[in-house]
Amino acid sequence: MDYKVLCEQAIEVIKDVGHFIFQELHSFTTDDIEIKSLNSFVTYVDKTAEEKLVKGLKTILPESGFLTEEETVTHRGEVFNWVIDPLDGTTNFIHKIPLFAISVALIENDETVLGIVLEINQNECFYSWKGEKSFLNGKAIKVSNAEKVADSLVSTGFPYYNFEILKQYMAIIEEMAKKSQGIRRFGSAATDLAYVACGRFDIFFEHSLHPWDVAAGAFIVKQAGGIVTDFSGGNNYIFGKEIIATTPGVYNEFQQVVHSKISQE
């Protein structure tokens, strides 16, 4: 499998869909919003974008299956499966806040081999494939060289529907507010991860996420030299609904903070 060629072909599909999403931003109205669950929204833009992505990616890899947020297709492949978020940051899109992305990863058996995040408003395409470094619009990127939390800018996503560990989660945020250079909440986990990969953020963490939120971005971070784990330091960050992604120099210090706060009763 030539992962480079596959990545290049997938990027073309994704950019076409990104153009569609950006054009719809100006004609979209609140009448087009559907509520899936508490604070979880979907629009015809999400669904149409997903259909376009599935069609295009199926063309370049016919034997592949799909794991998608909006479940416009439910077919699973024996070896290859695309993991797709057609519009990561739907709430931003609805409110016309210009930060939302397409996230696409390819899993071969149980291994992620390709990841692409297109932040649509800035036309920034972050990507990597197995055996290669990570790139932003054709230029190689890497995580920052921060060595401690005090030197770090932190990104997260505040809980908006799963409040089981809200108290512990806010304790982490309080600790980071005191010890880091600041905390940002952009509303697109895929973009947050891409920003860690290129050194804009030094730390990202969040819980109650789904595979399509993180699969591509986590792969890009790792290929850019970063560390990605779940809250306990394990590898169940794609399907385990919790993730830490950092530059190597700050990982141990930050993970200890997360572990200590989450372990509190």
PDB file of N, CA and C in Angstrom, residues 26-69:
ATOM      1  N   HIS A  26     -22.610  30.510   4.620  1.00  0.00           N
ATOM      2  CA  HIS A  26     -23.271  31.786   4.374  1.00  0.00           C
ATOM      3  C   HIS A  26     -24.771  31.642   4.076  1.00  0.00           C
ATOM      4  N   SER A  27     -25.213  30.419   3.758  1.00  0.00           N
ATOM      5  CA  SER A  27     -26.631  30.213   3.473  1.00  0.00           C
ATOM      6  C   SER A  27     -27.336  29.423   4.566  1.00  0.00           C
ATOM      7  N   PHE A  28     -26.580  28.851   5.465  1.00  0.00           N
ATOM      8  CA  PHE A  28     -27.122  28.056   6.555  1.00  0.00           C
ATOM      9  C   PHE A  28     -27.915  28.939   7.518  1.00  0.00           C
ATOM     10  N   THR A  29     -29.040  28.423   8.037  1.00  0.00           N
ATOM     11  CA  THR A  29     -29.828  29.133   9.043  1.00  0.00           C
ATOM     12  C   THR A  29     -30.108  28.207  10.220  1.00  0.00           C
ATOM     13  N   THR A  30     -30.567  28.786  11.317  1.00  0.00           N
ATOM     14  CA  THR A  30     -30.856  27.982  12.508  1.00  0.00           C
ATOM     15  C   THR A  30     -32.027  27.030  12.282  1.00  0.00           C
ATOM     16  N   ASP A  31     -32.831  27.274  11.259  1.00  0.00           N
ATOM     17  CA  ASP A  31     -33.921  26.343  10.943  1.00  0.00           C
ATOM     18  C   ASP A  31     -33.395  24.995  10.475  1.00  0.00           C
ATOM     19  N   ASP A  32     -32.117  24.937  10.102  1.00  0.00           N
ATOM     20  CA  ASP A  32     -31.523  23.706   9.583  1.00  0.00           C
ATOM     21  C   ASP A  32     -30.903  22.832  10.663  1.00  0.00           C
ATOM     22  N   ILE A  33     -31.038  23.223  11.927  1.00  0.00           N
ATOM     23  CA  ILE A  33     -30.402  22.494  13.026  1.00  0.00           C
ATOM     24  C   ILE A  33     -31.295  21.355  13.505  1.00  0.00           C
ATOM     25  N   GLU A  34     -30.694  20.196  13.698  1.00  0.00           N
ATOM     26  CA  GLU A  34     -31.351  19.071  14.356  1.00  0.00           C
ATOM     27  C   GLU A  34     -30.612  18.789  15.658  1.00  0.00           C
ATOM     28  N   ILE A  35     -31.358  18.380  16.685  1.00  0.00           N
ATOM     29  CA  ILE A  35     -30.757  18.053  17.976  1.00  0.00           C
ATOM     30  C   ILE A  35     -30.683  16.542  18.112  1.00  0.00           C
ATOM     31  N   LYS A  36     -29.445  16.034  18.249  1.00  0.00           N
ATOM     32  CA  LYS A  36     -29.254  14.593  18.418  1.00  0.00           C
ATOM     33  C   LYS A  36     -29.417  14.191  19.881  1.00  0.00           C
ATOM     34  N   SER A  37     -28.859  14.982  20.762  1.00  0.00           N
ATOM     35  CA  SER A  37     -28.925  14.761  22.205  1.00  0.00           C
ATOM     36  C   SER A  37     -28.535  16.068  22.868  1.00  0.00           C
ATOM     37  N   LEU A  38     -28.399  16.068  24.193  1.00  0.00           N
ATOM     38  CA  LEU A  38     -28.092  17.292  24.913  1.00  0.00           C
ATOM     39  C   LEU A  38     -26.854  17.967  24.332  1.00  0.00           C
ATOM     40  N   ASN A  39     -27.036  19.185  23.829  1.00  0.00           N
ATOM     41  CA  ASN A  39     -25.940  19.999  23.286  1.00  0.00           C
ATOM     42  C   ASN A  39     -25.171  19.321  22.152  1.00  0.00           C
ATOM     43  N   SER A  40     -25.809  18.370  21.483  1.00  0.00           N
ATOM     44  CA  SER A  40     -25.194  17.699  20.335  1.00  0.00           C
ATOM     45  C   SER A  40     -26.067  17.956  19.120  1.00  0.00           C
ATOM     46  N   PHE A  41     -25.520  18.697  18.164  1.00  0.00           N
ATOM     47  CA  PHE A  41     -26.303  19.164  17.034  1.00  0.00           C
ATOM     48  C   PHE A  41     -25.795  18.577  15.719  1.00  0.00           C
ATOM     49  N   VAL A  42     -26.679  18.540  14.738  1.00  0.00           N
ATOM     50  CA  VAL A  42     -26.302  18.105  13.398  1.00  0.00           C
ATOM     51  C   VAL A  42     -27.108  18.934  12.401  1.00  0.00           C
ATOM     52  N   THR A  43     -26.554  19.127  11.228  1.00  0.00           N
ATOM     53  CA  THR A  43     -27.219  19.883  10.175  1.00  0.00           C
ATOM     54  C   THR A  43     -27.121  19.108   8.865  1.00  0.00           C
ATOM     55  N   TYR A  44     -27.852  19.581   7.866  1.00  0.00           N
ATOM     56  CA  TYR A  44     -27.738  18.968   6.547  1.00  0.00           C
ATOM     57  C   TYR A  44     -26.317  19.100   6.014  1.00  0.00           C
ATOM     58  N   VAL A  45     -25.591  20.113   6.496  1.00  0.00           N
ATOM     59  CA  VAL A  45     -24.214  20.301   6.045  1.00  0.00           C
ATOM     60  C   VAL A  45     -23.345  19.141   6.516  1.00  0.00           C
ATOM     61  N   ASP A  46     -23.478  18.751   7.804  1.00  0.00           N
ATOM     62  CA  ASP A  46     -22.738  17.598   8.325  1.00  0.00           C
ATOM     63  C   ASP A  46     -23.037  16.350   7.496  1.00  0.00           C
ATOM     64  N   LYS A  47     -24.326  16.097   7.299  1.00  0.00           N
ATOM     65  CA  LYS A  47     -24.730  14.859   6.635  1.00  0.00           C
ATOM     66  C   LYS A  47     -24.292  14.827   5.169  1.00  0.00           C
ATOM     67  N   THR A  48     -24.475  15.939   4.467  1.00  0.00           N
ATOM     68  CA  THR A  48     -24.074  15.987   3.061  1.00  0.00           C
ATOM     69  C   THR A  48     -22.558  15.887   2.926  1.00  0.00           C
ATOM     70  N   ALA A  49     -21.847  16.574   3.799  1.00  0.00           N
ATOM     71  CA  ALA A  49     -20.382  16.502   3.776  1.00  0.00           C
ATOM     72  C   ALA A  49     -19.917  15.067   4.003  1.00  0.00           C
ATOM     73  N   GLU A  50     -20.541  14.386   4.944  1.00  0.00           N
ATOM     74  CA  GLU A  50     -20.163  13.000   5.210  1.00  0.00           C
ATOM     75  C   GLU A  50     -20.422  12.108   3.999  1.00  0.00           C
ATOM     76  N   GLU A  51     -21.566  12.289   3.368  1.00  0.00           N
ATOM     77  CA  GLU A  51     -21.876  11.504   2.168  1.00  0.00           C
ATOM     78  C   GLU A  51     -20.855  11.741   1.063  1.00  0.00           C
ATOM     79  N   LYS A  52     -20.445  12.986   0.908  1.00  0.00           N
ATOM     80  CA  LYS A  52     -19.448  13.319  -0.119  1.00  0.00           C
ATOM     81  C   LYS A  52     -18.091  12.690   0.212  1.00  0.00           C
ATOM     82  N   LEU A  53     -17.712  12.729   1.486  1.00  0.00           N
ATOM     83  CA  LEU A  53     -16.450  12.128   1.899  1.00  0.00           C
ATOM     84  C   LEU A  53     -16.455  10.619   1.674  1.00  0.00           C
ATOM     85  N   VAL A  54     -17.532   9.980   2.080  1.00  0.00           N
ATOM     86  CA  VAL A  54     -17.635   8.531   1.907  1.00  0.00           C
ATOM     87  C   VAL A  54     -17.543   8.155   0.434  1.00  0.00           C
ATOM     88  N   LYS A  55     -18.263   8.863  -0.402  1.00  0.00           N
ATOM     89  CA  LYS A  55     -18.243   8.563  -1.835  1.00  0.00           C
ATOM     90  C   LYS A  55     -16.841   8.726  -2.415  1.00  0.00           C
ATOM     91  N   GLY A  56     -16.179   9.822  -2.080  1.00  0.00           N
ATOM     92  CA  GLY A  56     -14.857  10.081  -2.630  1.00  0.00           C
ATOM     93  C   GLY A  56     -13.813   9.110  -2.110  1.00  0.00           C
ATOM     94  N   LEU A  57     -13.829   8.812  -0.810  1.00  0.00           N
ATOM     95  CA  LEU A  57     -12.837   7.913  -0.223  1.00  0.00           C
ATOM     96  C   LEU A  57     -13.075   6.472  -0.664  1.00  0.00           C
ATOM     97  N   LYS A  58     -14.315   6.118  -0.876  1.00  0.00           N
ATOM     98  CA  LYS A  58     -14.628   4.773  -1.382  1.00  0.00           C
ATOM     99  C   LYS A  58     -14.068   4.593  -2.788  1.00  0.00           C
ATOM    100  N   THR A  59     -14.043   5.664  -3.551  1.00  0.00           N
ATOM    101  CA  THR A  59     -13.516   5.594  -4.914  1.00  0.00           C
ATOM    102  C   THR A  59     -12.012   5.293  -4.922  1.00  0.00           C
ATOM    103  N   ILE A  60     -11.281   5.895  -4.002  1.00  0.00           N
ATOM    104  CA  ILE A  60      -9.822   5.703  -4.012  1.00  0.00           C
ATOM    105  C   ILE A  60      -9.395   4.441  -3.265  1.00  0.00           C
ATOM    106  N   LEU A  61     -10.276   3.884  -2.421  1.00  0.00           N
ATOM    107  CA  LEU A  61      -9.966   2.635  -1.723  1.00  0.00           C
ATOM    108  C   LEU A  61     -11.258   1.815  -1.625  1.00  0.00           C
ATOM    109  N   PRO A  62     -11.622   1.141  -2.709  1.00  0.00           N
ATOM    110  CA  PRO A  62     -12.934   0.487  -2.805  1.00  0.00           C
ATOM    111  C   PRO A  62     -13.215  -0.546  -1.719  1.00  0.00           C
ATOM    112  N   GLU A  63     -12.174  -1.212  -1.212  1.00  0.00           N
ATOM    113  CA  GLU A  63     -12.404  -2.269  -0.232  1.00  0.00           C
ATOM    114  C   GLU A  63     -12.577  -1.743   1.194  1.00  0.00           C
ATOM    115  N   SER A  64     -12.526  -0.439   1.376  1.00  0.00           N
ATOM    116  CA  SER A  64     -12.570   0.138   2.720  1.00  0.00           C
ATOM    117  C   SER A  64     -13.983   0.212   3.276  1.00  0.00           C
ATOM    118  N   GLY A  65     -14.046   0.239   4.603  1.00  0.00           N
ATOM    119  CA  GLY A  65     -15.281   0.493   5.310  1.00  0.00           C
ATOM    120  C   GLY A  65     -15.205   1.836   6.016  1.00  0.00           C
ATOM    121  N   PHE A  66     -16.207   2.131   6.850  1.00  0.00           N
ATOM    122  CA  PHE A  66     -16.300   3.470   7.428  1.00  0.00           C
ATOM    123  C   PHE A  66     -16.847   3.441   8.851  1.00  0.00           C
ATOM    124  N   LEU A  67     -16.272   4.294   9.685  1.00  0.00           N
ATOM    125  CA  LEU A  67     -16.809   4.631  10.993  1.00  0.00           C
ATOM    126  C   LEU A  67     -17.028   6.132  10.965  1.00  0.00           C
ATOM    127  N   THR A  68     -18.287   6.555  10.958  1.00  0.00           N
ATOM    128  CA  THR A  68     -18.605   7.959  10.726  1.00  0.00           C
ATOM    129  C   THR A  68     -19.492   8.511  11.837  1.00  0.00           C
ATOM    130  N   GLU A  69     -19.366   9.810  12.076  1.00  0.00           N
ATOM    131  CA  GLU A  69     -20.145  10.416  13.154  1.00  0.00           C
ATOM    132  C   GLU A  69     -21.637  10.369  12.879  1.00  0.00           C
TER     133      GLU A  69
END
